[in-house]
Tab-separated table of C-alpha atoms and ligand atoms in Angstrom:
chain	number	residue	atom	x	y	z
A	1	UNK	CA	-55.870	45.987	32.207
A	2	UNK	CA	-58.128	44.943	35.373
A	3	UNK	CA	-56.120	44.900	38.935
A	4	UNK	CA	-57.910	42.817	41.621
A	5	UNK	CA	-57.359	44.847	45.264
A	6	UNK	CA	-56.474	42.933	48.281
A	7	UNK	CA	-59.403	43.007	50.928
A	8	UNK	CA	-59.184	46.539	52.659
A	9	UNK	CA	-56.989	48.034	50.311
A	10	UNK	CA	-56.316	51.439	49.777
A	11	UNK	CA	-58.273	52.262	46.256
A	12	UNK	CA	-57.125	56.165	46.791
A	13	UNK	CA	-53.088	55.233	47.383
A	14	UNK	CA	-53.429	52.362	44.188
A	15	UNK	CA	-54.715	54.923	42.366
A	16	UNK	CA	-51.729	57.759	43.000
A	17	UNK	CA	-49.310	54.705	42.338
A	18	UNK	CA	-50.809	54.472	39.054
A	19	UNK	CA	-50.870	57.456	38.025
A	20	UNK	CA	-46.820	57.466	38.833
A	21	UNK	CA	-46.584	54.418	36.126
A	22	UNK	CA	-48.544	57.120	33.751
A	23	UNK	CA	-51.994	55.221	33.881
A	24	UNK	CA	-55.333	55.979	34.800
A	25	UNK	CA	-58.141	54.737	36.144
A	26	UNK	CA	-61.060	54.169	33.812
A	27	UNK	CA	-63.903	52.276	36.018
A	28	UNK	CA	-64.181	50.639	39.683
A	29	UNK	CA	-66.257	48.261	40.668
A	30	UNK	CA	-66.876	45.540	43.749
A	31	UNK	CA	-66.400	42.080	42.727
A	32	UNK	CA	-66.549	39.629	44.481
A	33	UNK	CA	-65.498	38.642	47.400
A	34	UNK	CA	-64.944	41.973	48.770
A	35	UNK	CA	-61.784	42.464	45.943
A	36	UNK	CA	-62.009	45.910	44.413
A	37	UNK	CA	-61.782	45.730	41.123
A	38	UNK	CA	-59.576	48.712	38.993
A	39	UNK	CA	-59.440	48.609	35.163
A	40	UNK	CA	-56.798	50.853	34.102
A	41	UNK	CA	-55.745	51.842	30.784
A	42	UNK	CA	-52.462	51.394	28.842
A	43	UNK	CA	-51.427	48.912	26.266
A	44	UNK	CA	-47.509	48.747	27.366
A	45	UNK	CA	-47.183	49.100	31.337
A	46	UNK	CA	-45.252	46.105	32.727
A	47	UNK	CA	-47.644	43.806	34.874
A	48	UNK	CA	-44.943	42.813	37.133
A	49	UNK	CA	-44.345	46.341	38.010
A	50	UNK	CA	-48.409	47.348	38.609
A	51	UNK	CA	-48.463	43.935	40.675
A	52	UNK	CA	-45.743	44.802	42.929
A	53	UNK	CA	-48.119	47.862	43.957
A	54	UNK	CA	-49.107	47.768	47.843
A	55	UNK	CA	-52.608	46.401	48.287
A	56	UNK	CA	-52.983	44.971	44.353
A	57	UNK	CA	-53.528	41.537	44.310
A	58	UNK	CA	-53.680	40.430	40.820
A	59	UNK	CA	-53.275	42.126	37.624
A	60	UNK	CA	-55.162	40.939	34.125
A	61	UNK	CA	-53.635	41.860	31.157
A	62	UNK	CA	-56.260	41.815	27.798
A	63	UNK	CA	-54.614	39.585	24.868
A	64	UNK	CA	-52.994	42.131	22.422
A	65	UNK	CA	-53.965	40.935	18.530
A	66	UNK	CA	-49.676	42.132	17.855
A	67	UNK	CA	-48.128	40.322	20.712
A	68	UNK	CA	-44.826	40.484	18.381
A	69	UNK	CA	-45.239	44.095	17.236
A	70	UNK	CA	-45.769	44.850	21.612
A	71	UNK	CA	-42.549	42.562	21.970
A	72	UNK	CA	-40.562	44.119	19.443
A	73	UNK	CA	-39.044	47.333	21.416
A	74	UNK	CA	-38.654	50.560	21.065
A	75	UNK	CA	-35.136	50.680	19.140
A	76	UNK	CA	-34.656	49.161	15.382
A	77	UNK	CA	-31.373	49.383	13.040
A	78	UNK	CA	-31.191	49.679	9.757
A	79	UNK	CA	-28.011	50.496	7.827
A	80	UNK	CA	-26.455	53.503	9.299
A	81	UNK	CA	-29.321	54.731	11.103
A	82	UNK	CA	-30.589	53.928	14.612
A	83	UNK	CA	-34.648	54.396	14.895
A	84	UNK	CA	-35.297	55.269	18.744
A	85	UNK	CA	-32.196	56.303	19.141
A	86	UNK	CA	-30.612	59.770	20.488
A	87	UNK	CA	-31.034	61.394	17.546
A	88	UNK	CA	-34.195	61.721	14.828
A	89	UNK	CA	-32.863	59.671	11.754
A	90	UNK	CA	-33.473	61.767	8.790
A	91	UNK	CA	-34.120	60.020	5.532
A	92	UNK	CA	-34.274	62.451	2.409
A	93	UNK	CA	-34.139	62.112	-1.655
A	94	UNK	CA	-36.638	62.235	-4.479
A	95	UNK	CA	-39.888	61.029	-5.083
A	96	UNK	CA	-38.535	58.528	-7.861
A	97	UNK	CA	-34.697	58.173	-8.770
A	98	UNK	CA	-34.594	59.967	-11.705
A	99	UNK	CA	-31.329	59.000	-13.417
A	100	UNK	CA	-27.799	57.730	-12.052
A	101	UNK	CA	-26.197	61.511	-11.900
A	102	UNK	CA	-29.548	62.886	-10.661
A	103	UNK	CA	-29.241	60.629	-7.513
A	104	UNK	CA	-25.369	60.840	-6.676
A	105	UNK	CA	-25.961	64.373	-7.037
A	106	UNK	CA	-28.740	64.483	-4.347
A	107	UNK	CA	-26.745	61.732	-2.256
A	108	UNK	CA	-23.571	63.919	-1.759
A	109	UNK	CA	-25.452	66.905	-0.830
A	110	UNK	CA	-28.012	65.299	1.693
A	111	UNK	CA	-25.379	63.376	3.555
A	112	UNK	CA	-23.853	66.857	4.456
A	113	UNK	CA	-27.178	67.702	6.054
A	114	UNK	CA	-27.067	65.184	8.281
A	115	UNK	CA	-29.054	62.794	6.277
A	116	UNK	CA	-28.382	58.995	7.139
A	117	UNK	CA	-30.241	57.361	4.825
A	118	UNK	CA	-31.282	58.264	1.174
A	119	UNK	CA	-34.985	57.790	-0.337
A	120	UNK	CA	-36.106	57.122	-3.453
A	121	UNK	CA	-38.395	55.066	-5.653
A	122	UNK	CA	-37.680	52.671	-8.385
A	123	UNK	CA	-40.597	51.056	-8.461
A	124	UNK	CA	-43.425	54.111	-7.691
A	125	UNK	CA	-47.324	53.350	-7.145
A	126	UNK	CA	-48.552	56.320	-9.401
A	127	UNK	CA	-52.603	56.381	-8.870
A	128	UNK	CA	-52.793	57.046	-12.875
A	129	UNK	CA	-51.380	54.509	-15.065
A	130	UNK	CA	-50.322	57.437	-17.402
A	131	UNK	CA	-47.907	58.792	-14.884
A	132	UNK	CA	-43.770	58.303	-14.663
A	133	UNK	CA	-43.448	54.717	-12.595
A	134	UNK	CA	-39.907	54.741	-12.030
A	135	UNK	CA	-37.064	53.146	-13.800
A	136	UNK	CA	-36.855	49.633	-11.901
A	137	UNK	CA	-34.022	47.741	-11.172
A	138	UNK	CA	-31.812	49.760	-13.040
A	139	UNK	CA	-32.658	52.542	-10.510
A	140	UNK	CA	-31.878	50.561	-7.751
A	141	UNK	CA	-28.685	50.129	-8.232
A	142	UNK	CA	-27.881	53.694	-9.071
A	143	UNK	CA	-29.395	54.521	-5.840
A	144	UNK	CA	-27.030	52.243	-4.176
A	145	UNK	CA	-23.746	52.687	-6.280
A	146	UNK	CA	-24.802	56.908	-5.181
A	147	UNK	CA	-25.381	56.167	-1.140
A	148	UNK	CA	-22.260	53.716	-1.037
A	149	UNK	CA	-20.800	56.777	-2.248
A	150	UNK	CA	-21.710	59.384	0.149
A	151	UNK	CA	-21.787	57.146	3.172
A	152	UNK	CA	-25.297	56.572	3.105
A	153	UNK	CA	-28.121	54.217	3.915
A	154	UNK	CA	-31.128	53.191	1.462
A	155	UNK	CA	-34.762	53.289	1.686
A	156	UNK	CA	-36.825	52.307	-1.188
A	157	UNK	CA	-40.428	50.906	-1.619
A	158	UNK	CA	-41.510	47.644	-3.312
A	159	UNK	CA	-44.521	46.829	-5.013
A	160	UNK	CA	-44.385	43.218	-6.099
A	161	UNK	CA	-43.850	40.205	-4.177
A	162	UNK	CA	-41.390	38.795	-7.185
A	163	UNK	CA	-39.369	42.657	-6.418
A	164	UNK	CA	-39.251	41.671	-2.590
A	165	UNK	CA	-35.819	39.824	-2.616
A	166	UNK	CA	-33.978	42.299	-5.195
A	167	UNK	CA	-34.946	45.749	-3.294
A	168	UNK	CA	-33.937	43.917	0.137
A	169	UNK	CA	-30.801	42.964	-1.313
A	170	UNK	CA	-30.457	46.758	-2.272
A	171	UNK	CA	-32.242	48.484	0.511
A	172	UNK	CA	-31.111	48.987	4.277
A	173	UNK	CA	-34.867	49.530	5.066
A	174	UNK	CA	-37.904	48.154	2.747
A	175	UNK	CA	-40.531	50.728	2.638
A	176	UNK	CA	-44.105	49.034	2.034
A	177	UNK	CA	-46.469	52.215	0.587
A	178	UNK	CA	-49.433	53.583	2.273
A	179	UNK	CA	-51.634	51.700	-0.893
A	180	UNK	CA	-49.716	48.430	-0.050
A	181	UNK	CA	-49.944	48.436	4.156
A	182	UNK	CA	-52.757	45.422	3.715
A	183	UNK	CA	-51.102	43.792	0.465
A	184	UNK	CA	-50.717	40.724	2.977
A	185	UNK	CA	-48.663	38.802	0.775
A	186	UNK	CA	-46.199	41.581	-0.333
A	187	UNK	CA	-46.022	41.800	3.544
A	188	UNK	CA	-44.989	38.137	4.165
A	189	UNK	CA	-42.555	38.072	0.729
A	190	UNK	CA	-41.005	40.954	2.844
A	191	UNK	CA	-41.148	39.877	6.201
A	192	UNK	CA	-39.396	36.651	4.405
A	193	UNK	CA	-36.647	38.705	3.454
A	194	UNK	CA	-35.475	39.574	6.695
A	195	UNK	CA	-34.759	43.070	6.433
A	196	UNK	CA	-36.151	45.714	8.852
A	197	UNK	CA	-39.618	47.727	7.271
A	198	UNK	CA	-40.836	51.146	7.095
A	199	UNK	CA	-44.065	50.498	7.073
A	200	UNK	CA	-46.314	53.464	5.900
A	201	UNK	CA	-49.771	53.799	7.360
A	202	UNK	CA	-52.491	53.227	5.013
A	203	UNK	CA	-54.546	56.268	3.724
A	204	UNK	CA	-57.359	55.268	6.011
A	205	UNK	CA	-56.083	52.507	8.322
A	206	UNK	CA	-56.766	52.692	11.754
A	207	UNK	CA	-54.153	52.653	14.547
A	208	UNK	CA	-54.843	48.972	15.230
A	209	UNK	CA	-54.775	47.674	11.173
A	210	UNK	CA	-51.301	49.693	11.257
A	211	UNK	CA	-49.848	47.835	13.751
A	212	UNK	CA	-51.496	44.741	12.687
A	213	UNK	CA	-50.052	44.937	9.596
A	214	UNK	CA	-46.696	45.272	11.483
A	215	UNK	CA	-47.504	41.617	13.056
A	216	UNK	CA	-47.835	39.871	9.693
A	217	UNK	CA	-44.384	41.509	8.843
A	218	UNK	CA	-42.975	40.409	12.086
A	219	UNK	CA	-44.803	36.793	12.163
A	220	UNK	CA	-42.909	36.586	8.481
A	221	UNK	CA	-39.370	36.790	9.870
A	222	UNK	CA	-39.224	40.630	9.434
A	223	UNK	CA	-36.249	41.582	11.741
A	224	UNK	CA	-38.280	45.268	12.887
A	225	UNK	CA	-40.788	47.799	11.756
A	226	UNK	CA	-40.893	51.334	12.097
A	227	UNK	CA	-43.745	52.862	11.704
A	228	UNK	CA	-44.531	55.817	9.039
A	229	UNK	CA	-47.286	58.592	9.733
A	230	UNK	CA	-47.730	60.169	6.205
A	231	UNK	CA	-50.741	61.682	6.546
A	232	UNK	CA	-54.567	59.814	6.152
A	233	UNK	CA	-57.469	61.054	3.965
A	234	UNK	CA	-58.674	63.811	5.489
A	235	UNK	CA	-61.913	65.457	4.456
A	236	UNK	CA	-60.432	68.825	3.604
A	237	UNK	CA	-58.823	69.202	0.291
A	238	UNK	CA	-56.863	72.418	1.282
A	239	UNK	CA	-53.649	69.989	2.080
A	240	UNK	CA	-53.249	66.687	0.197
A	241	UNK	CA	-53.271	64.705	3.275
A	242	UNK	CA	-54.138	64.585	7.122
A	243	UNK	CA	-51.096	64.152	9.367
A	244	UNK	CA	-52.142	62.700	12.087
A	245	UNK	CA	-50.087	63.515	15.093
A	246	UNK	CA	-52.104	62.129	17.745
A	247	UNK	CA	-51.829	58.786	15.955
A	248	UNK	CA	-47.935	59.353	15.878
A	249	UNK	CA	-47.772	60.344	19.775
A	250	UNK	CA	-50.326	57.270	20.708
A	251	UNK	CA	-47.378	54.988	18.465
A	252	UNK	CA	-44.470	56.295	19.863
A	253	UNK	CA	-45.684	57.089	23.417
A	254	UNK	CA	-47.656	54.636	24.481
A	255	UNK	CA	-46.831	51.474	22.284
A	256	UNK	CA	-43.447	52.401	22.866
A	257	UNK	CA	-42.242	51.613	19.212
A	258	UNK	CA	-40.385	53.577	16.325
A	259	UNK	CA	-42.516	55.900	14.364
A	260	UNK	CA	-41.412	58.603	12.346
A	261	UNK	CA	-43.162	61.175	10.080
A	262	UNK	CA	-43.381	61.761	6.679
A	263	UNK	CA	-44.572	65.220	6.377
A	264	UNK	CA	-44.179	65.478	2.054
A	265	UNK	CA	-47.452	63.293	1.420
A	266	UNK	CA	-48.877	64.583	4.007
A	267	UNK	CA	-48.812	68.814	3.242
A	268	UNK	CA	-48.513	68.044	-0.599
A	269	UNK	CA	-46.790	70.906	-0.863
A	270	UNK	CA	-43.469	72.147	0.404
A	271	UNK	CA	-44.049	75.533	2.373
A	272	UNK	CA	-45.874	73.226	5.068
A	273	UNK	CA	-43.092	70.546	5.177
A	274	UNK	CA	-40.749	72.492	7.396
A	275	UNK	CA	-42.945	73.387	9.896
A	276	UNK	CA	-45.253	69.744	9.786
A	277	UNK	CA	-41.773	68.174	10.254
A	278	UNK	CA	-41.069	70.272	13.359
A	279	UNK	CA	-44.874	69.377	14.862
A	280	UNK	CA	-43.930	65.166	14.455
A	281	UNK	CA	-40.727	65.785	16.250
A	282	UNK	CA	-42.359	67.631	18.811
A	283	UNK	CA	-44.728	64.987	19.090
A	284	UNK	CA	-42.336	62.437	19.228
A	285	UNK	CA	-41.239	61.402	16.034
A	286	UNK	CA	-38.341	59.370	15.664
A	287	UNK	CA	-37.214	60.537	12.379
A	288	UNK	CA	-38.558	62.212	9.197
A	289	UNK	CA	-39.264	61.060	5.878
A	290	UNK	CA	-38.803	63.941	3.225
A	291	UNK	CA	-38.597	64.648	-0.592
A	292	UNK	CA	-36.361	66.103	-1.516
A	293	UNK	CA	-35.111	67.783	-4.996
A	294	UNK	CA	-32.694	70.038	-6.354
A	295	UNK	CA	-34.583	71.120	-9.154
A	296	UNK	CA	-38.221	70.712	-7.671
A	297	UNK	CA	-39.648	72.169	-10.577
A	298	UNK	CA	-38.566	69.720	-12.836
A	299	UNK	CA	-39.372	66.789	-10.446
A	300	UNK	CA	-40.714	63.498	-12.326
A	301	UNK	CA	-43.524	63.079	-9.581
A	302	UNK	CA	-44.585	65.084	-6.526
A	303	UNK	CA	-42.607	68.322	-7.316
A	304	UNK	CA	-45.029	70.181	-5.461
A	305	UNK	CA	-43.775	68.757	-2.463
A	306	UNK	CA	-40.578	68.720	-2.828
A	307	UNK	CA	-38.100	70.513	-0.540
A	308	UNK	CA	-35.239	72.527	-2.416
A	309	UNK	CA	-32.152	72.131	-0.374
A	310	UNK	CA	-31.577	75.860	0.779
A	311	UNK	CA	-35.314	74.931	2.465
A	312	UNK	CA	-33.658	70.980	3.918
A	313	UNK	CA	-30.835	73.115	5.498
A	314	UNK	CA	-33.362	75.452	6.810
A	315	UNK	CA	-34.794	72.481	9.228
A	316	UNK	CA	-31.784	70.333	9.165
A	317	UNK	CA	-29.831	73.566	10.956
A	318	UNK	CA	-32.482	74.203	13.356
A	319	UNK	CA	-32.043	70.901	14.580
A	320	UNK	CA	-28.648	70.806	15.017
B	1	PEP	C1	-43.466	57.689	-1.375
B	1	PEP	O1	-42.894	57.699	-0.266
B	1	PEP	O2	-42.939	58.127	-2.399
B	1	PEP	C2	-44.875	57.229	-1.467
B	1	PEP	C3	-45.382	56.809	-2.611
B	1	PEP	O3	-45.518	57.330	-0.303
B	1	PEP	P1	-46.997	56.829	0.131
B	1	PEP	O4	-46.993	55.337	-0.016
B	1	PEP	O5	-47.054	57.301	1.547
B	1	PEP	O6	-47.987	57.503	-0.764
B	2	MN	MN1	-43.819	60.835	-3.516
């Protein structure tokens, strides 16, 4: 963002007003005309506002590559849940949806821990082809006869383009997976579906391809995205994943749009869920994303991961 200073100005007192607005001053320089010239950083500060600043002339604001993603605000509903609202949304359940009972099980007991809406894949992006890859459609409806059933939302991913219109029809939120974030047509059969996104953050996606993939949801008719830190490849191997909170904070805090953390991929395994979950609502988080299992042991996929519920009710109560 550039500001152009009226002639004789005061450079120190534009500054100070700045800083009020929670931006800073990055370089200064004499253009011409006498003007003093003030580029300041921050992708969301309203130009109207830094223009009404005594002694600021004129204020530049850089194109942004997601003008609809910087449009879309900082609040999105989907199903029972409010992203950006008062509360973090929680949104717990299994890796995959196991079986019918397995799932109305799960949904009873998470919606009295102040879940709002239930997770769970039908359709799961296994890296080996040898692995369990979810029972489909079938599993999509169980999910949803079990959440209509404990008052609950649905989240669940899709992996096809042909899927997008059957797991919208099911879901409450679509969640596109971290190996999917640039699959730009499953993003437009999505967006054309008009349901709101959870869109995860790709495993080594910058900040700007995250929220670029956003746009192509949003240019598609998508309705709102909220954006899902679960960790990116991190060079260590002692956790599965790198959550990256700074990326989270920058999301929230200064593009001003829902973000919320899934701490599960991220730790890989569960005695680092609790307290990764408390760092993303500390920075900010929205809401958290978490596996959950009442048998983890037995879990289909990602059991290591996978929160008991004495261990949900240990965060859920100190949130209360
Ligand atoms: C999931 O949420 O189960 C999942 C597969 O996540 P990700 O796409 O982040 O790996
Ligand atoms: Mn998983």
């Amino acid at each position: 963002m550039i500001l152009t200073l009226k002639p004789g100005a005061d450079a120190a007192a534009v500054r100070r007003a700045l800083a009020a607005h929670g931006l800073w001053v990055d370089a200064e320089a004499r253009g011409t005309g006498h003007h003093l010239v003030i580029a300041a950083h921050s992708s969301r500060a309203e130009p109207q506002v830094l223009a009404a600043i005594e002694g600021v002339l004129d204020v530049c604001v850089p194109a942004s590559a997601h003008p609809r993603v910087d449009a879309q605000g900082s609040q999105i509903k989907a199903g029972p849940a409010v992203f950006g609202g008062e509360r973090p949304v929680l949104m717990a359940g299994p890796c995959a949806v196991e079986s019918a009972d397995q799932i109305s099980r799960l949904a009873d007991r998470l919606a009295k821990h102040g879940v709002s809406l239930l997770r769970g894949g039908a359709f799961k992006p296994r890296t080996s082809p040898d692995s369990f890859a979810g029972h489909g459609t079938p599993a999509l409806e169980w999910m949803r006869r079990a959440a209509d059933a404990a008052g609950l939302g649905v989240v669940t991913e899709v992996l096809a383009e042909a899927d997008a219109p059957r797991v919208a029809e099911v879901a409450d939120l679509v969640q596109i997976g971290a190996r999917n974030m640039q699959n730009f047509a499953l993003l437009k059969a999505v967006g054309r579906t008009k349901k709101p996104v959870l869109l995860k953050r790709a495993l080594s996606a910058t900040v700007e391809e995250w929220l670029l993939a956003g746009e192509h949801l949003l240019a598609a008719g998508c309705p709102g995205v909220v954006f899902c830190e679960r960790g990116v490849r991190g060079f260590d191997g002692s956790t599965r994943n790198l959550l990256d909170l700074g990326a989270l904070a920058l999301v929230r805090h200064v593009h001003r749009l829902p973000v919320v953390a899934d701490p599960s991929h991220a730790a890989g395994r569960r005695d680092l869920v609790v307290p990764l979950a408390r760092a993303a609502l500390a920075a900010g988080a929205n809401g958290l994303l978490l596996e959950v299992h009442d048998d983890p042991g037995r879990a289909l996929s990602d059991g290591p991961q996978a929160l008991n519920l004495d261990q949900l009710a240990q965060l859920t109560g100190g949130l209360a």
